[in-house]
Amino acid sequence: MTYQNLILTEEDGILLVTINREKALNALNGQTMRELNHLFAEDAPKRANISGVIITGAGEKSFVAGADIKEFLNLDSKGGGAEMAQFGHDTFFLIERFHKPVIAAVNGFALGGGCELAMACHLRIAGEKARFSQPEVNLGIIPGYGGTQRLIQCIGKTKAMELLMTGDMIGAEEAHNLGLVNHVVPAGEEVAKSKEILQKIASKGPIAIAKVIETVNAYAQHDVDGFAKEVEAFGEVTSTEDFVEGATAFIEKRKADFKNK
Ligand code: CAA
């Protein structure tokens, strides 16, 4: 696929994905959603040399200002909305279940589908000018890309219910206090901080990182017993060469050299 709205750059084993529709504040139109889906379904899994992914928005003003409202009126009243939401869910599950860490470097507005995209990532680094909201009720709709579920997972039902019903916008500090973002950094340093964290994670056992993602995600999967998943995953990681290396390196007081085996 030729990407029209995503810019991909690889540096130091990290894939930087920039959503590039600055004039529309990087709103997620259908084309951009198809590109994100392809990226995480087909492209990123084949990039064996990357240790993680960063998603950010072009320009200084916006991460992603939501789904593209200008495409809304084209929605077929007979199921078009459900189809759009299902594709969004499928795409964001690909991100959430990607076996390598994905960080949202939130450089501005993260509204509606933008906040939902950030929440589908494993970690969120906010610039101090970042703004978050689920403003769908202003349009007479509800979040359609997982926001009603992931906002509760991130900040709890009490505050999620308020933000979802009022559509209120919150700043980076409040988002941090609520547990919606991991760190707040000066504007412009979101990607650098994300890289620093990915580099730290890259020094760990990659199979263990993949299993952390899988087992933590199991918490929110109602058809999966997360504790049983952890027992299974623990059995798998303790059968790897990386586990032997990690434990041996600790005993020998040296840095582990993990081989992803
Ligand atoms: N969709 C399409 N275009 C958008 C957009 C969106 N979500 N958000 C902004 N834009 C466009 C504007 O229409 C404008 O384009 P034009 O220059 O062609 O008019 C351009 O981006 C710049 O935006 P503004 O002039 O509005 O900039 P501002 O600084 O005055 O306001 C803003 C910024 C507060 C983010 C405002 O643009 C806004 O409220 N945007 C909509 C946010 C929103 O409601 N998002 C949720 C969408 S629904 C959703 O996401 C559902 C879901 O769960 C999947």
PDB file of C-alpha atoms and ligand atoms in Angstrom:
ATOM      1  CA  MET A   1       0.000   0.000   0.000  1.00  0.00           C
ATOM      2  CA  THR A   2       1.185   3.515  -0.770  1.00  0.00           C
ATOM      3  CA  TYR A   3       0.527   5.679   2.243  1.00  0.00           C
ATOM      4  CA  GLN A   4      -1.089   9.036   1.480  1.00  0.00           C
ATOM      5  CA  ASN A   5      -1.784  10.263   5.004  1.00  0.00           C
ATOM      6  CA  LEU A   6       0.873   8.519   7.079  1.00  0.00           C
ATOM      7  CA  ILE A   7       4.559   9.367   7.045  1.00  0.00           C
ATOM      8  CA  LEU A   8       6.712   6.472   8.217  1.00  0.00           C
ATOM      9  CA  THR A   9      10.319   6.864   9.300  1.00  0.00           C
ATOM     10  CA  GLU A  10      12.552   4.298  10.937  1.00  0.00           C
ATOM     11  CA  GLU A  11      15.403   5.409  13.147  1.00  0.00           C
ATOM     12  CA  ASP A  12      17.382   3.524  15.792  1.00  0.00           C
ATOM     13  CA  GLY A  13      14.994   0.564  15.462  1.00  0.00           C
ATOM     14  CA  ILE A  14      11.906   2.684  16.178  1.00  0.00           C
ATOM     15  CA  LEU A  15       9.097   3.229  13.679  1.00  0.00           C
ATOM     16  CA  LEU A  16       7.747   6.787  13.837  1.00  0.00           C
ATOM     17  CA  VAL A  17       4.270   7.123  12.337  1.00  0.00           C
ATOM     18  CA  THR A  18       3.113  10.681  11.676  1.00  0.00           C
ATOM     19  CA  ILE A  19      -0.534  11.221  10.817  1.00  0.00           C
ATOM     20  CA  ASN A  20      -0.220  13.854   8.150  1.00  0.00           C
ATOM     21  CA  ARG A  21      -3.429  15.784   7.530  1.00  0.00           C
ATOM     22  CA  GLU A  22      -2.383  18.963   9.261  1.00  0.00           C
ATOM     23  CA  LYS A  23      -4.967  21.184   7.536  1.00  0.00           C
ATOM     24  CA  ALA A  24      -7.742  18.991   8.971  1.00  0.00           C
ATOM     25  CA  LEU A  25      -5.937  18.782  12.357  1.00  0.00           C
ATOM     26  CA  ASN A  26      -5.018  15.195  11.407  1.00  0.00           C
ATOM     27  CA  ALA A  27      -8.637  14.019  11.542  1.00  0.00           C
ATOM     28  CA  LEU A  28      -9.016  10.319  10.813  1.00  0.00           C
ATOM     29  CA  ASN A  29     -10.813  10.056   7.482  1.00  0.00           C
ATOM     30  CA  GLY A  30     -11.591   6.673   5.929  1.00  0.00           C
ATOM     31  CA  GLN A  31      -8.351   6.609   3.957  1.00  0.00           C
ATOM     32  CA  THR A  32      -6.242   7.252   7.077  1.00  0.00           C
ATOM     33  CA  MET A  33      -8.075   4.504   8.955  1.00  0.00           C
ATOM     34  CA  ARG A  34      -7.453   2.060   6.106  1.00  0.00           C
ATOM     35  CA  GLU A  35      -3.772   3.028   6.152  1.00  0.00           C
ATOM     36  CA  LEU A  36      -3.513   2.528   9.928  1.00  0.00           C
ATOM     37  CA  ASN A  37      -5.240  -0.835   9.572  1.00  0.00           C
ATOM     38  CA  HIS A  38      -2.852  -1.939   6.825  1.00  0.00           C
ATOM     39  CA  LEU A  39       0.139  -0.665   8.790  1.00  0.00           C
ATOM     40  CA  PHE A  40      -0.618  -2.737  11.882  1.00  0.00           C
ATOM     41  CA  ALA A  41      -2.104  -5.768  10.082  1.00  0.00           C
ATOM     42  CA  GLU A  42       0.471  -6.190   7.308  1.00  0.00           C
ATOM     43  CA  ASP A  43       3.384  -3.804   7.408  1.00  0.00           C
ATOM     44  CA  ALA A  44       4.624  -3.309  10.978  1.00  0.00           C
ATOM     45  CA  PRO A  45       4.538  -7.063  11.841  1.00  0.00           C
ATOM     46  CA  LYS A  46       7.022  -7.668   8.996  1.00  0.00           C
ATOM     47  CA  ARG A  47       9.469  -5.038  10.238  1.00  0.00           C
ATOM     48  CA  ALA A  48      11.441  -7.477  12.372  1.00  0.00           C
ATOM     49  CA  ASN A  49      14.156  -4.920  13.108  1.00  0.00           C
ATOM     50  CA  ILE A  50      11.905  -2.456  14.972  1.00  0.00           C
ATOM     51  CA  SER A  51      11.557  -2.617  18.733  1.00  0.00           C
ATOM     52  CA  GLY A  52       8.550  -0.300  18.985  1.00  0.00           C
ATOM     53  CA  VAL A  53       6.300   2.262  17.343  1.00  0.00           C
ATOM     54  CA  ILE A  54       5.522   5.912  18.070  1.00  0.00           C
ATOM     55  CA  ILE A  55       2.369   7.538  16.697  1.00  0.00           C
ATOM     56  CA  THR A  56       2.159  11.326  16.516  1.00  0.00           C
ATOM     57  CA  GLY A  57       0.388  14.053  14.553  1.00  0.00           C
ATOM     58  CA  ALA A  58       1.836  16.457  11.986  1.00  0.00           C
ATOM     59  CA  GLY A  59       2.306  20.061  13.080  1.00  0.00           C
ATOM     60  CA  GLU A  60       2.249  21.625  16.513  1.00  0.00           C
ATOM     61  CA  LYS A  61      -1.468  21.997  17.035  1.00  0.00           C
ATOM     62  CA  SER A  62      -3.025  18.578  16.886  1.00  0.00           C
ATOM     63  CA  PHE A  63      -2.353  14.923  17.500  1.00  0.00           C
ATOM     64  CA  VAL A  64      -5.684  13.840  15.975  1.00  0.00           C
ATOM     65  CA  ALA A  65      -8.893  15.928  16.222  1.00  0.00           C
ATOM     66  CA  GLY A  66     -11.150  12.899  15.870  1.00  0.00           C
ATOM     67  CA  ALA A  67     -12.867  11.030  13.116  1.00  0.00           C
ATOM     68  CA  ASP A  68     -13.355  13.169  10.016  1.00  0.00           C
ATOM     69  CA  ILE A  69     -16.690  14.857  10.675  1.00  0.00           C
ATOM     70  CA  LYS A  70     -16.891  15.980   7.039  1.00  0.00           C
ATOM     71  CA  GLU A  71     -17.298  12.339   5.989  1.00  0.00           C
ATOM     72  CA  PHE A  72     -20.052  11.682   8.532  1.00  0.00           C
ATOM     73  CA  LEU A  73     -22.934  12.816   6.381  1.00  0.00           C
ATOM     74  CA  ASN A  74     -21.967  10.227   3.740  1.00  0.00           C
ATOM     75  CA  LEU A  75     -22.686   7.471   6.236  1.00  0.00           C
ATOM     76  CA  ASP A  76     -25.349   5.101   5.048  1.00  0.00           C
ATOM     77  CA  SER A  77     -28.201   5.275   7.581  1.00  0.00           C
ATOM     78  CA  LYS A  78     -28.661   1.499   7.197  1.00  0.00           C
ATOM     79  CA  GLY A  79     -25.681   0.268   9.166  1.00  0.00           C
ATOM     80  CA  GLY A  80     -22.981   2.610   7.842  1.00  0.00           C
ATOM     81  CA  GLY A  81     -22.224   3.905  11.324  1.00  0.00           C
ATOM     82  CA  ALA A  82     -21.887   0.421  12.785  1.00  0.00           C
ATOM     83  CA  GLU A  83     -19.629  -0.585   9.903  1.00  0.00           C
ATOM     84  CA  MET A  84     -17.422   2.452  10.492  1.00  0.00           C
ATOM     85  CA  ALA A  85     -17.230   1.741  14.226  1.00  0.00           C
ATOM     86  CA  GLN A  86     -16.440  -1.945  13.635  1.00  0.00           C
ATOM     87  CA  PHE A  87     -13.570  -1.087  11.305  1.00  0.00           C
ATOM     88  CA  GLY A  88     -12.296   1.420  13.886  1.00  0.00           C
ATOM     89  CA  HIS A  89     -12.475  -1.223  16.610  1.00  0.00           C
ATOM     90  CA  ASP A  90     -10.679  -3.794  14.443  1.00  0.00           C
ATOM     91  CA  THR A  91      -7.957  -1.269  13.647  1.00  0.00           C
ATOM     92  CA  PHE A  92      -7.448  -0.067  17.201  1.00  0.00           C
ATOM     93  CA  PHE A  93      -7.380  -3.670  18.487  1.00  0.00           C
ATOM     94  CA  LEU A  94      -4.522  -4.307  16.037  1.00  0.00           C
ATOM     95  CA  ILE A  95      -2.643  -1.451  17.714  1.00  0.00           C
ATOM     96  CA  GLU A  96      -3.540  -2.464  21.276  1.00  0.00           C
ATOM     97  CA  ARG A  97      -2.591  -6.100  20.574  1.00  0.00           C
ATOM     98  CA  PHE A  98       0.586  -5.324  18.624  1.00  0.00           C
ATOM     99  CA  HIS A  99       3.346  -7.443  20.155  1.00  0.00           C
ATOM    100  CA  LYS A 100       5.788  -4.548  20.432  1.00  0.00           C
ATOM    101  CA  PRO A 101       5.219  -1.357  22.453  1.00  0.00           C
ATOM    102  CA  VAL A 102       3.268   1.423  20.771  1.00  0.00           C
ATOM    103  CA  ILE A 103       3.430   4.926  22.271  1.00  0.00           C
ATOM    104  CA  ALA A 104       1.178   7.876  21.441  1.00  0.00           C
ATOM    105  CA  ALA A 105       3.238  11.084  21.398  1.00  0.00           C
ATOM    106  CA  VAL A 106       0.355  13.498  21.919  1.00  0.00           C
ATOM    107  CA  ASN A 107       1.447  16.850  20.552  1.00  0.00           C
ATOM    108  CA  GLY A 108      -1.866  18.743  20.667  1.00  0.00           C
ATOM    109  CA  PHE A 109      -5.583  18.002  20.360  1.00  0.00           C
ATOM    110  CA  ALA A 110      -6.485  14.362  21.048  1.00  0.00           C
ATOM    111  CA  LEU A 111     -10.230  14.537  20.590  1.00  0.00           C
ATOM    112  CA  GLY A 112     -12.830  11.880  19.906  1.00  0.00           C
ATOM    113  CA  GLY A 113     -11.161   9.273  17.689  1.00  0.00           C
ATOM    114  CA  GLY A 114      -7.824  10.947  18.514  1.00  0.00           C
ATOM    115  CA  CYS A 115      -8.219  10.326  22.230  1.00  0.00           C
ATOM    116  CA  GLU A 116      -9.400   6.810  21.349  1.00  0.00           C
ATOM    117  CA  LEU A 117      -6.324   6.231  19.185  1.00  0.00           C
ATOM    118  CA  ALA A 118      -4.065   7.433  22.008  1.00  0.00           C
ATOM    119  CA  MET A 119      -5.842   5.100  24.462  1.00  0.00           C
ATOM    120  CA  ALA A 120      -5.385   2.128  22.119  1.00  0.00           C
ATOM    121  CA  CYS A 121      -1.617   2.711  22.329  1.00  0.00           C
ATOM    122  CA  HIS A 122       0.209   1.095  25.242  1.00  0.00           C
ATOM    123  CA  LEU A 123       1.570   4.358  26.662  1.00  0.00           C
ATOM    124  CA  ARG A 124       0.768   8.049  26.189  1.00  0.00           C
ATOM    125  CA  ILE A 125       3.280  10.896  26.396  1.00  0.00           C
ATOM    126  CA  ALA A 126       1.614  14.313  26.349  1.00  0.00           C
ATOM    127  CA  GLY A 127       3.158  17.635  25.454  1.00  0.00           C
ATOM    128  CA  GLU A 128       2.132  20.346  27.907  1.00  0.00           C
ATOM    129  CA  LYS A 129      -0.218  21.841  25.288  1.00  0.00           C
ATOM    130  CA  ALA A 130      -2.019  18.545  24.653  1.00  0.00           C
ATOM    131  CA  ARG A 131      -5.799  18.616  25.125  1.00  0.00           C
ATOM    132  CA  PHE A 132      -8.030  15.580  25.522  1.00  0.00           C
ATOM    133  CA  SER A 133     -11.745  15.032  25.162  1.00  0.00           C
ATOM    134  CA  GLN A 134     -14.491  12.746  23.980  1.00  0.00           C
ATOM    135  CA  PRO A 135     -16.700  15.498  22.535  1.00  0.00           C
ATOM    136  CA  GLU A 136     -18.998  13.249  20.493  1.00  0.00           C
ATOM    137  CA  VAL A 137     -22.123  14.196  22.465  1.00  0.00           C
ATOM    138  CA  ASN A 138     -21.726  17.720  21.027  1.00  0.00           C
ATOM    139  CA  LEU A 139     -22.457  16.110  17.647  1.00  0.00           C
ATOM    140  CA  GLY A 140     -25.309  14.024  19.009  1.00  0.00           C
ATOM    141  CA  ILE A 141     -23.298  10.808  18.834  1.00  0.00           C
ATOM    142  CA  ILE A 142     -21.137   8.692  21.132  1.00  0.00           C
ATOM    143  CA  PRO A 143     -17.517   7.574  20.755  1.00  0.00           C
ATOM    144  CA  GLY A 144     -17.282   4.845  18.136  1.00  0.00           C
ATOM    145  CA  TYR A 145     -13.644   3.765  18.256  1.00  0.00           C
ATOM    146  CA  GLY A 146     -13.598   2.218  21.734  1.00  0.00           C
ATOM    147  CA  GLY A 147     -13.766   5.380  23.862  1.00  0.00           C
ATOM    148  CA  THR A 148     -16.645   4.294  26.099  1.00  0.00           C
ATOM    149  CA  GLN A 149     -14.666   1.241  27.154  1.00  0.00           C
ATOM    150  CA  ARG A 150     -11.027   2.362  27.155  1.00  0.00           C
ATOM    151  CA  LEU A 151     -11.684   5.652  28.972  1.00  0.00           C
ATOM    152  CA  ILE A 152     -13.088   3.646  31.889  1.00  0.00           C
ATOM    153  CA  GLN A 153     -10.059   1.351  31.752  1.00  0.00           C
ATOM    154  CA  CYS A 154      -7.727   4.363  31.818  1.00  0.00           C
ATOM    155  CA  ILE A 155      -9.360   6.647  34.403  1.00  0.00           C
ATOM    156  CA  GLY A 156     -12.219   4.744  36.051  1.00  0.00           C
ATOM    157  CA  LYS A 157     -15.992   4.902  35.566  1.00  0.00           C
ATOM    158  CA  THR A 158     -16.702   7.958  37.755  1.00  0.00           C
ATOM    159  CA  LYS A 159     -14.629  10.450  35.803  1.00  0.00           C
ATOM    160  CA  ALA A 160     -15.121   8.676  32.462  1.00  0.00           C
ATOM    161  CA  MET A 161     -18.899   9.014  32.776  1.00  0.00           C
ATOM    162  CA  GLU A 162     -18.521  12.758  33.433  1.00  0.00           C
ATOM    163  CA  LEU A 163     -16.150  13.390  30.520  1.00  0.00           C
ATOM    164  CA  LEU A 164     -18.260  11.286  28.145  1.00  0.00           C
ATOM    165  CA  MET A 165     -21.494  13.065  29.098  1.00  0.00           C
ATOM    166  CA  THR A 166     -20.164  16.636  29.252  1.00  0.00           C
ATOM    167  CA  GLY A 167     -17.703  16.423  26.359  1.00  0.00           C
ATOM    168  CA  ASP A 168     -15.372  18.581  28.502  1.00  0.00           C
ATOM    169  CA  MET A 169     -11.838  19.122  27.264  1.00  0.00           C
ATOM    170  CA  ILE A 170      -9.001  18.617  29.742  1.00  0.00           C
ATOM    171  CA  GLY A 171      -5.365  19.696  29.604  1.00  0.00           C
ATOM    172  CA  ALA A 172      -2.243  17.596  29.871  1.00  0.00           C
ATOM    173  CA  GLU A 173      -1.785  18.072  33.631  1.00  0.00           C
ATOM    174  CA  GLU A 174      -5.333  16.997  34.433  1.00  0.00           C
ATOM    175  CA  ALA A 175      -4.976  14.045  32.048  1.00  0.00           C
ATOM    176  CA  HIS A 176      -1.829  13.095  33.937  1.00  0.00           C
ATOM    177  CA  ASN A 177      -3.513  13.445  37.328  1.00  0.00           C
ATOM    178  CA  LEU A 178      -6.361  11.219  36.114  1.00  0.00           C
ATOM    179  CA  GLY A 179      -3.959   8.554  34.849  1.00  0.00           C
ATOM    180  CA  LEU A 180      -4.843   9.094  31.197  1.00  0.00           C
ATOM    181  CA  VAL A 181      -1.230   9.871  30.255  1.00  0.00           C
ATOM    182  CA  ASN A 182       2.052   8.479  31.526  1.00  0.00           C
ATOM    183  CA  HIS A 183       4.169  11.640  31.361  1.00  0.00           C
ATOM    184  CA  VAL A 184       3.810  15.316  30.506  1.00  0.00           C
ATOM    185  CA  VAL A 185       6.779  16.912  28.763  1.00  0.00           C
ATOM    186  CA  PRO A 186       7.518  20.370  27.319  1.00  0.00           C
ATOM    187  CA  ALA A 187       5.833  20.927  23.947  1.00  0.00           C
ATOM    188  CA  GLY A 188       7.953  19.497  21.144  1.00  0.00           C
ATOM    189  CA  GLU A 189       9.607  16.846  23.324  1.00  0.00           C
ATOM    190  CA  GLU A 190       6.849  14.216  23.057  1.00  0.00           C
ATOM    191  CA  VAL A 191       8.624  12.073  20.448  1.00  0.00           C
ATOM    192  CA  ALA A 192      12.017  12.351  22.172  1.00  0.00           C
ATOM    193  CA  LYS A 193      10.551  11.176  25.503  1.00  0.00           C
ATOM    194  CA  SER A 194       8.712   8.342  23.716  1.00  0.00           C
ATOM    195  CA  LYS A 195      11.991   7.243  22.098  1.00  0.00           C
ATOM    196  CA  GLU A 196      13.752   7.299  25.459  1.00  0.00           C
ATOM    197  CA  ILE A 197      11.106   4.983  26.936  1.00  0.00           C
ATOM    198  CA  LEU A 198      11.149   2.661  23.901  1.00  0.00           C
ATOM    199  CA  GLN A 199      14.919   2.424  24.119  1.00  0.00           C
ATOM    200  CA  LYS A 200      14.664   1.386  27.740  1.00  0.00           C
ATOM    201  CA  ILE A 201      12.025  -1.247  26.875  1.00  0.00           C
ATOM    202  CA  ALA A 202      14.201  -2.473  23.974  1.00  0.00           C
ATOM    203  CA  SER A 203      16.863  -3.565  26.468  1.00  0.00           C
ATOM    204  CA  LYS A 204      14.418  -6.048  28.045  1.00  0.00           C
ATOM    205  CA  GLY A 205      13.482  -9.505  26.816  1.00  0.00           C
ATOM    206  CA  PRO A 206      11.262  -9.003  23.743  1.00  0.00           C
ATOM    207  CA  ILE A 207       9.244 -12.165  24.382  1.00  0.00           C
ATOM    208  CA  ALA A 208       8.576 -10.962  27.920  1.00  0.00           C
ATOM    209  CA  ILE A 209       7.436  -7.554  26.612  1.00  0.00           C
ATOM    210  CA  ALA A 210       5.060  -9.237  24.136  1.00  0.00           C
ATOM    211  CA  LYS A 211       3.650 -11.342  26.972  1.00  0.00           C
ATOM    212  CA  VAL A 212       3.204  -8.299  29.233  1.00  0.00           C
ATOM    213  CA  ILE A 213       1.128  -6.671  26.474  1.00  0.00           C
ATOM    214  CA  GLU A 214      -0.916  -9.836  25.950  1.00  0.00           C
ATOM    215  CA  THR A 215      -1.624 -10.494  29.625  1.00  0.00           C
ATOM    216  CA  VAL A 216      -2.373  -6.865  30.546  1.00  0.00           C
ATOM    217  CA  ASN A 217      -4.793  -6.676  27.608  1.00  0.00           C
ATOM    218  CA  ALA A 218      -6.489  -9.839  28.896  1.00  0.00           C
ATOM    219  CA  TYR A 219      -7.747  -7.791  31.869  1.00  0.00           C
ATOM    220  CA  ALA A 220     -10.250  -6.053  29.596  1.00  0.00           C
ATOM    221  CA  GLN A 221     -11.252  -9.110  27.563  1.00  0.00           C
ATOM    222  CA  HIS A 222     -14.405 -10.460  29.152  1.00  0.00           C
ATOM    223  CA  ASP A 223     -14.049 -13.830  27.418  1.00  0.00           C
ATOM    224  CA  VAL A 224     -10.508 -14.360  28.737  1.00  0.00           C
ATOM    225  CA  ASP A 225      -9.454 -15.218  32.292  1.00  0.00           C
ATOM    226  CA  GLY A 226      -6.504 -12.856  32.788  1.00  0.00           C
ATOM    227  CA  PHE A 227      -5.078 -14.843  35.703  1.00  0.00           C
ATOM    228  CA  ALA A 228      -5.180 -18.054  33.652  1.00  0.00           C
ATOM    229  CA  LYS A 229      -3.584 -16.137  30.780  1.00  0.00           C
ATOM    230  CA  GLU A 230      -0.777 -15.038  33.106  1.00  0.00           C
ATOM    231  CA  VAL A 231      -0.123 -18.624  34.260  1.00  0.00           C
ATOM    232  CA  GLU A 232       0.047 -19.728  30.611  1.00  0.00           C
ATOM    233  CA  ALA A 233       2.293 -16.804  29.575  1.00  0.00           C
ATOM    234  CA  PHE A 234       4.571 -17.308  32.603  1.00  0.00           C
ATOM    235  CA  GLY A 235       4.971 -20.938  31.534  1.00  0.00           C
ATOM    236  CA  GLU A 236       5.908 -19.770  28.042  1.00  0.00           C
ATOM    237  CA  VAL A 237       8.444 -17.129  29.090  1.00  0.00           C
ATOM    238  CA  THR A 238      10.151 -19.471  31.533  1.00  0.00           C
ATOM    239  CA  SER A 239      10.725 -21.915  28.654  1.00  0.00           C
ATOM    240  CA  THR A 240      12.689 -19.378  26.578  1.00  0.00           C
ATOM    241  CA  GLU A 241      16.431 -19.002  26.083  1.00  0.00           C
ATOM    242  CA  ASP A 242      15.982 -15.341  27.010  1.00  0.00           C
ATOM    243  CA  PHE A 243      14.793 -16.378  30.465  1.00  0.00           C
ATOM    244  CA  VAL A 244      17.909 -18.509  31.003  1.00  0.00           C
ATOM    245  CA  GLU A 245      20.037 -15.601  29.764  1.00  0.00           C
ATOM    246  CA  GLY A 246      18.202 -13.054  31.974  1.00  0.00           C
ATOM    247  CA  ALA A 247      18.560 -15.136  35.123  1.00  0.00           C
ATOM    248  CA  THR A 248      22.178 -16.085  34.326  1.00  0.00           C
ATOM    249  CA  ALA A 249      23.100 -12.446  33.639  1.00  0.00           C
ATOM    250  CA  PHE A 250      21.634 -11.444  37.008  1.00  0.00           C
ATOM    251  CA  ILE A 251      23.634 -14.101  38.837  1.00  0.00           C
ATOM    252  CA  GLU A 252      26.808 -13.221  36.904  1.00  0.00           C
ATOM    253  CA  LYS A 253      26.191  -9.498  37.603  1.00  0.00           C
ATOM    254  CA  ARG A 254      26.223  -8.487  33.937  1.00  0.00           C
ATOM    255  CA  LYS A 255      23.735  -6.983  31.460  1.00  0.00           C
ATOM    256  CA  ALA A 256      21.506  -9.541  29.753  1.00  0.00           C
ATOM    257  CA  ASP A 257      21.936 -10.088  26.027  1.00  0.00           C
ATOM    258  CA  PHE A 258      18.468 -11.110  24.888  1.00  0.00           C
ATOM    259  CA  LYS A 259      18.065 -12.915  21.533  1.00  0.00           C
ATOM    260  CA  ASN A 260      14.264 -12.967  21.223  1.00  0.00           C
ATOM    261  CA  LYS A 261      14.346 -16.755  21.488  1.00  0.00           C
TER     262      LYS A 261
HETATM  263  N1  CAA B   1     -13.065  16.347  11.193  1.00  0.00           N
HETATM  264  C1  CAA B   1     -12.899  17.041  10.045  1.00  0.00           C
HETATM  265  N2  CAA B   1     -12.285  18.244  10.000  1.00  0.00           N
HETATM  266  C2  CAA B   1     -11.833  18.749  11.161  1.00  0.00           C
HETATM  267  C3  CAA B   1     -11.966  18.051  12.384  1.00  0.00           C
HETATM  268  C4  CAA B   1     -12.610  16.799  12.363  1.00  0.00           C
HETATM  269  N3  CAA B   1     -12.758  16.041  13.474  1.00  0.00           N
HETATM  270  N4  CAA B   1     -11.444  18.819  13.379  1.00  0.00           N
HETATM  271  C5  CAA B   1     -10.979  19.931  12.774  1.00  0.00           C
HETATM  272  N5  CAA B   1     -11.207  19.885  11.448  1.00  0.00           N
HETATM  273  C6  CAA B   1     -10.876  20.888  10.435  1.00  0.00           C
HETATM  274  C7  CAA B   1     -11.793  22.112  10.519  1.00  0.00           C
HETATM  275  O1  CAA B   1     -13.011  21.838   9.868  1.00  0.00           O
HETATM  276  C8  CAA B   1     -10.949  23.157   9.836  1.00  0.00           C
HETATM  277  O2  CAA B   1     -11.012  22.938   8.446  1.00  0.00           O
HETATM  278  P1  CAA B   1     -11.293  24.184   7.441  1.00  0.00           P
HETATM  279  O3  CAA B   1     -10.064  25.029   7.585  1.00  0.00           O
HETATM  280  O4  CAA B   1     -11.393  23.509   6.105  1.00  0.00           O
HETATM  281  O5  CAA B   1     -12.518  24.833   7.918  1.00  0.00           O
HETATM  282  C9  CAA B   1      -9.526  22.799  10.295  1.00  0.00           C
HETATM  283  O6  CAA B   1      -9.577  21.428  10.707  1.00  0.00           O
HETATM  284  C10 CAA B   1      -9.040  23.619  11.461  1.00  0.00           C
HETATM  285  O7  CAA B   1     -10.007  23.498  12.498  1.00  0.00           O
HETATM  286  P2  CAA B   1     -10.689  24.768  13.223  1.00  0.00           P
HETATM  287  O8  CAA B   1     -10.722  25.952  12.304  1.00  0.00           O
HETATM  288  O9  CAA B   1     -11.969  24.321  13.816  1.00  0.00           O
HETATM  289  O10 CAA B   1      -9.599  25.046  14.351  1.00  0.00           O
HETATM  290  P3  CAA B   1      -9.871  25.681  15.771  1.00  0.00           P
HETATM  291  O11 CAA B   1      -8.512  25.938  16.358  1.00  0.00           O
HETATM  292  O12 CAA B   1     -10.800  26.838  15.700  1.00  0.00           O
HETATM  293  O13 CAA B   1     -10.602  24.534  16.623  1.00  0.00           O
HETATM  294  C11 CAA B   1     -10.934  22.290  17.425  1.00  0.00           C
HETATM  295  C12 CAA B   1      -9.932  23.340  16.891  1.00  0.00           C
HETATM  296  C13 CAA B   1     -11.430  22.681  18.804  1.00  0.00           C
HETATM  297  C14 CAA B   1     -10.167  20.974  17.537  1.00  0.00           C
HETATM  298  C15 CAA B   1     -12.116  22.148  16.453  1.00  0.00           C
HETATM  299  O14 CAA B   1     -11.615  21.986  15.140  1.00  0.00           O
HETATM  300  C16 CAA B   1     -13.024  20.999  16.759  1.00  0.00           C
HETATM  301  O15 CAA B   1     -13.830  21.077  17.671  1.00  0.00           O
HETATM  302  N6  CAA B   1     -12.922  19.891  15.972  1.00  0.00           N
HETATM  303  C17 CAA B   1     -13.804  18.774  16.067  1.00  0.00           C
HETATM  304  C18 CAA B   1     -13.438  17.887  17.235  1.00  0.00           C
HETATM  305  C19 CAA B   1     -14.410  16.740  17.371  1.00  0.00           C
HETATM  306  O16 CAA B   1     -15.604  16.933  17.559  1.00  0.00           O
HETATM  307  N7  CAA B   1     -13.893  15.500  17.284  1.00  0.00           N
HETATM  308  C20 CAA B   1     -14.690  14.313  17.418  1.00  0.00           C
HETATM  309  C21 CAA B   1     -15.105  13.794  16.087  1.00  0.00           C
HETATM  310  S1  CAA B   1     -16.297  12.490  16.204  1.00  0.00           S
HETATM  311  C22 CAA B   1     -15.401  11.090  16.540  1.00  0.00           C
HETATM  312  O17 CAA B   1     -14.197  11.119  16.637  1.00  0.00           O
HETATM  313  C23 CAA B   1     -16.232   9.850  16.681  1.00  0.00           C
HETATM  314  C24 CAA B   1     -15.479   8.640  17.014  1.00  0.00           C
HETATM  315  O18 CAA B   1     -15.371   8.246  18.121  1.00  0.00           O
HETATM  316  C25 CAA B   1     -14.917   7.812  15.967  1.00  0.00           C
END
